[in-house]
């Protein structure tokens, strides 16, 4: 069962515009959520995170929104830049686990066109 | 801080052979994770070490898979009698001990191809 889902395999936006990447989860025990970015031939790189006690976290051009009632989170990138083109993974951490293991979505490939 | 390193970066092997991958975490990171990523999917958790103790294993980790972290520093992941379904990217990550929610830093991965 896919506990974390990214239903859009790809997204294309124009440079300077907003990119919105979406993620849905099914397990209400998840209490910590992260976004990772992955370039080809590299490992995932941490981007931004949010605790379940918050509904928004912002870091520069990146903002993550969490809607617990809808079990939905989104990543906003404003303004989008060509260097943002990568695969973005949403991940969640079960609150019951002390290991910190992450459950990842399938990923969304973002292309930012100049 | 030189980051997480993995060796080899690529491995091609024939079905039935054994393979071993190595991961060197960031210095002084107590937590070490192994994940597997197949095409079109996100990374899937395999196993977790805190120092030298293997504290959790996924049901994905069949008895052909074994992982060690003998001195609480580097880790190895061995796959015995490889199958074509083992073809994937194997990712290692490490994080500080402080909290389970500490950021995990990933290595570049080892891409395994089983012919």
Short mmCIF file of C-alpha atoms in Angstrom, two decimals:
data_model
loop_
_atom_site.label_atom_id
_atom_site.label_comp_id
_atom_site.label_asym_id
_atom_site.label_seq_id
_atom_site.Cartn_x
_atom_site.Cartn_y
_atom_site.Cartn_z
CA UNK A 1 0.00 0.00 0.00
CA UNK A 2 1.27 3.41 -1.00
CA UNK A 3 1.07 5.49 2.18
CA UNK A 4 2.55 8.60 0.55
CA UNK A 5 1.37 9.51 -2.93
CA UNK A 6 2.49 12.06 -5.46
CA UNK A 7 -0.12 11.79 -8.16
CA UNK A 8 1.55 14.07 -10.69
CA UNK A 9 4.55 12.36 -12.29
CA UNK A 10 5.66 15.59 -13.94
CA UNK A 11 5.17 19.34 -13.91
CA UNK A 12 6.39 22.01 -16.31
CA UNK A 13 6.45 25.72 -15.45
CA UNK A 14 7.93 28.89 -16.89
CA UNK A 15 10.88 30.53 -15.20
CA UNK A 16 9.75 33.14 -12.68
CA UNK A 17 6.34 31.57 -12.13
CA UNK A 18 5.18 29.52 -9.17
CA UNK A 19 5.70 25.76 -9.00
CA UNK A 20 3.26 23.80 -6.83
CA UNK A 21 4.02 20.19 -6.06
CA UNK A 22 1.43 18.11 -4.23
CA UNK A 23 1.55 15.12 -1.92
CA UNK A 24 -1.15 13.08 -0.17
CA UNK A 25 -0.75 10.62 2.68
CA UNK A 26 -3.01 8.06 4.26
CA UNK A 27 -1.45 7.33 7.65
CA UNK A 28 -2.67 9.72 10.33
CA UNK A 29 0.27 8.65 12.55
CA UNK A 30 2.72 10.55 10.36
CA UNK A 31 3.92 13.56 12.31
CA UNK A 32 6.85 14.90 10.33
CA UNK A 33 7.04 15.62 6.63
CA UNK A 34 9.94 16.47 4.35
CA UNK A 35 10.67 17.37 0.77
CA UNK A 36 13.81 16.14 -0.96
CA UNK A 37 15.17 17.15 -4.35
CA UNK A 38 17.10 14.76 -6.57
CA UNK A 39 19.30 15.51 -9.56
CA UNK A 40 20.36 12.71 -11.92
CA UNK A 41 23.29 10.61 -10.66
CA UNK A 42 23.04 12.16 -7.19
CA UNK A 43 21.36 11.14 -3.96
CA UNK A 44 18.31 13.01 -2.66
CA UNK A 45 19.07 16.36 -1.04
CA UNK A 46 17.00 17.69 1.85
CA UNK A 47 14.97 20.78 0.96
CA UNK A 48 12.48 21.66 3.67
CA UNK A 49 10.44 20.00 6.42
CA UNK A 50 7.34 20.59 8.52
CA UNK A 51 6.08 19.20 11.80
CA UNK A 52 2.45 18.14 12.09
CA UNK A 53 1.89 20.83 14.73
CA UNK A 54 2.40 23.50 12.07
CA UNK A 55 0.55 24.30 8.87
CA UNK A 56 3.25 26.27 7.09
CA UNK A 57 7.02 26.48 6.96
CA UNK A 58 8.98 28.84 4.78
CA UNK A 59 12.62 28.89 3.72
CA UNK A 60 13.56 31.43 1.10
CA UNK A 61 11.81 30.59 -2.16
CA UNK A 62 10.41 27.36 -0.73
CA UNK A 63 7.24 27.06 1.35
CA UNK A 64 5.60 23.86 2.52
CA UNK A 65 1.92 23.82 3.50
CA UNK A 66 0.31 21.06 5.55
CA UNK A 67 -3.42 20.36 5.67
CA UNK A 68 -3.83 17.63 8.28
CA UNK A 69 -7.58 17.26 7.88
CA UNK A 70 -7.13 16.57 4.18
CA UNK A 71 -3.90 14.61 4.74
CA UNK A 72 -2.30 16.78 2.09
CA UNK A 73 0.87 18.79 1.79
CA UNK A 74 2.26 20.94 -0.94
CA UNK A 75 5.55 22.57 -1.84
CA UNK A 76 5.52 26.02 -3.40
CA UNK A 77 8.56 27.37 -5.20
CA UNK A 78 8.46 31.09 -5.96
CA UNK A 79 9.95 32.25 -8.25
CA UNK A 80 10.89 29.08 -10.09
CA UNK A 81 14.36 28.93 -11.63
CA UNK A 82 15.82 26.60 -14.29
CA UNK A 83 18.16 25.17 -11.63
CA UNK A 84 15.10 23.92 -9.76
CA UNK A 85 14.53 21.35 -12.49
CA UNK A 86 14.83 18.01 -10.68
CA UNK A 87 12.78 15.19 -9.21
CA UNK A 88 11.02 16.17 -5.97
CA UNK A 89 10.12 13.58 -3.36
CA UNK A 90 7.69 14.02 -0.54
CA UNK A 91 8.50 11.94 2.57
CA UNK A 92 6.83 11.25 5.90
CA UNK A 93 8.06 9.94 9.21
CA UNK A 94 5.83 7.78 11.43
CA UNK A 95 5.50 9.28 14.88
CA UNK A 96 5.49 5.85 16.47
CA UNK A 97 8.92 5.06 15.11
CA UNK A 98 12.07 6.05 16.96
CA UNK A 99 14.19 5.14 13.99
CA UNK A 100 13.35 8.16 11.88
CA UNK A 101 12.78 5.99 8.82
CA UNK A 102 11.18 7.84 5.96
CA UNK A 103 8.28 6.79 3.74
CA UNK A 104 8.65 8.37 0.30
CA UNK A 105 6.23 9.21 -2.47
CA UNK A 106 6.91 8.25 -6.07
CA UNK A 107 8.34 11.64 -6.99
CA UNK A 108 7.38 14.49 -9.33
CA UNK A 109 9.72 15.63 -12.08
CA UNK A 110 9.76 19.42 -12.28
CA UNK A 111 10.94 21.16 -15.42
CA UNK A 112 11.43 24.92 -15.28
CA UNK A 113 11.68 26.42 -18.74
CA UNK A 114 13.79 29.53 -19.33
CA UNK B 1 32.18 17.24 6.42
CA UNK B 2 32.77 15.32 3.21
CA UNK B 3 29.25 13.97 2.89
CA UNK B 4 28.03 10.40 2.66
CA UNK B 5 30.02 8.28 0.24
CA UNK B 6 29.12 4.97 -1.35
CA UNK B 7 31.20 2.46 -3.21
CA UNK B 8 30.95 1.26 -5.89
CA UNK B 9 28.78 3.73 -7.79
CA UNK B 10 27.81 1.08 -10.33
CA UNK B 11 27.78 -2.71 -10.19
CA UNK B 12 26.84 -5.12 -12.94
CA UNK B 13 26.60 -8.75 -11.96
CA UNK B 14 25.16 -12.01 -13.19
CA UNK B 15 22.19 -13.64 -11.58
CA UNK B 16 23.22 -15.86 -8.70
CA UNK B 17 26.35 -13.92 -7.79
CA UNK B 18 26.93 -12.21 -4.45
CA UNK B 19 27.54 -8.48 -4.23
CA UNK B 20 28.61 -6.16 -1.41
CA UNK B 21 28.18 -2.41 -1.18
CA UNK B 22 29.88 -0.03 1.21
CA UNK B 23 28.61 3.18 2.80
CA UNK B 24 30.69 5.73 4.70
CA UNK B 25 28.42 8.08 6.63
CA UNK B 26 29.19 11.61 7.68
CA UNK B 27 31.66 11.55 10.53
CA UNK B 28 30.05 11.32 13.98
CA UNK B 29 26.60 10.53 12.58
CA UNK B 30 25.24 7.77 14.75
CA UNK B 31 22.22 6.87 12.63
CA UNK B 32 22.64 5.06 9.31
CA UNK B 33 19.93 3.98 6.90
CA UNK B 34 19.76 1.88 3.76
CA UNK B 35 17.06 2.47 1.16
CA UNK B 36 16.34 0.96 -2.24
CA UNK B 37 14.96 2.89 -5.18
CA UNK B 38 13.55 1.32 -8.33
CA UNK B 39 12.67 3.12 -11.55
CA UNK B 40 9.75 5.50 -11.17
CA UNK B 41 9.48 5.01 -7.44
CA UNK B 42 10.71 6.82 -4.37
CA UNK B 43 13.30 5.33 -2.02
CA UNK B 44 12.03 2.44 0.13
CA UNK B 45 13.38 1.87 3.62
CA UNK B 46 15.43 -1.30 4.07
CA UNK B 47 17.19 -1.11 7.42
CA UNK B 48 18.45 1.20 10.17
CA UNK B 49 21.48 1.23 12.44
CA UNK B 50 22.12 3.24 15.56
CA UNK B 51 25.86 2.99 16.06
CA UNK B 52 26.65 -0.70 15.46
CA UNK B 53 23.19 -1.99 16.41
CA UNK B 54 20.75 -2.89 13.64
CA UNK B 55 17.49 -1.79 15.18
CA UNK B 56 14.96 -2.17 12.40
CA UNK B 57 14.66 -4.18 9.20
CA UNK B 58 11.98 -3.87 6.56
CA UNK B 59 10.13 -6.94 5.36
CA UNK B 60 11.64 -5.99 1.97
CA UNK B 61 14.93 -7.24 3.36
CA UNK B 62 14.75 -10.93 2.51
CA UNK B 63 17.14 -13.44 4.03
CA UNK B 64 19.40 -12.99 1.00
CA UNK B 65 20.17 -9.49 2.25
CA UNK B 66 22.43 -8.76 5.18
CA UNK B 67 23.74 -5.47 6.51
CA UNK B 68 26.42 -4.73 9.04
CA UNK B 69 27.97 -1.76 10.74
CA UNK B 70 30.71 -3.44 12.73
CA UNK B 71 32.35 -0.48 14.44
CA UNK B 72 29.55 2.00 14.24
CA UNK B 73 31.21 3.81 11.37
CA UNK B 74 30.96 2.45 7.80
CA UNK B 75 28.31 -0.05 6.80
CA UNK B 76 28.09 -2.85 4.25
CA UNK B 77 25.06 -4.28 2.49
CA UNK B 78 25.46 -7.75 0.99
CA UNK B 79 23.07 -9.44 -1.39
CA UNK B 80 23.54 -13.15 -1.86
CA UNK B 81 22.38 -15.12 -4.90
CA UNK B 82 21.29 -11.98 -6.71
CA UNK B 83 18.08 -12.00 -8.75
CA UNK B 84 17.03 -9.72 -11.60
CA UNK B 85 14.46 -8.16 -9.28
CA UNK B 86 17.33 -6.88 -7.11
CA UNK B 87 18.28 -4.41 -9.85
CA UNK B 88 17.85 -1.00 -8.27
CA UNK B 89 19.64 2.01 -6.81
CA UNK B 90 20.79 1.33 -3.26
CA UNK B 91 20.98 4.50 -1.20
CA UNK B 92 22.64 5.07 2.13
CA UNK B 93 21.81 7.97 4.45
CA UNK B 94 23.07 9.14 7.81
CA UNK B 95 21.89 11.56 10.46
CA UNK B 96 23.01 12.80 13.87
CA UNK B 97 21.76 10.98 16.95
CA UNK B 98 19.92 13.88 18.50
CA UNK B 99 16.38 13.26 17.28
CA UNK B 100 14.62 10.77 15.03
CA UNK B 101 13.48 13.73 12.92
CA UNK B 102 17.00 14.95 12.24
CA UNK B 103 17.68 15.47 8.56
CA UNK B 104 18.94 12.43 6.71
CA UNK B 105 21.83 13.08 4.36
CA UNK B 106 21.98 10.75 1.39
CA UNK B 107 24.92 9.40 -0.53
CA UNK B 108 24.99 9.22 -4.34
CA UNK B 109 23.86 5.61 -4.34
CA UNK B 110 25.09 2.35 -5.86
CA UNK B 111 23.28 1.32 -9.02
CA UNK B 112 23.01 -2.48 -9.25
CA UNK B 113 22.20 -4.22 -12.51
CA UNK B 114 21.61 -7.97 -12.38
CA UNK B 115 21.82 -9.65 -15.78
#
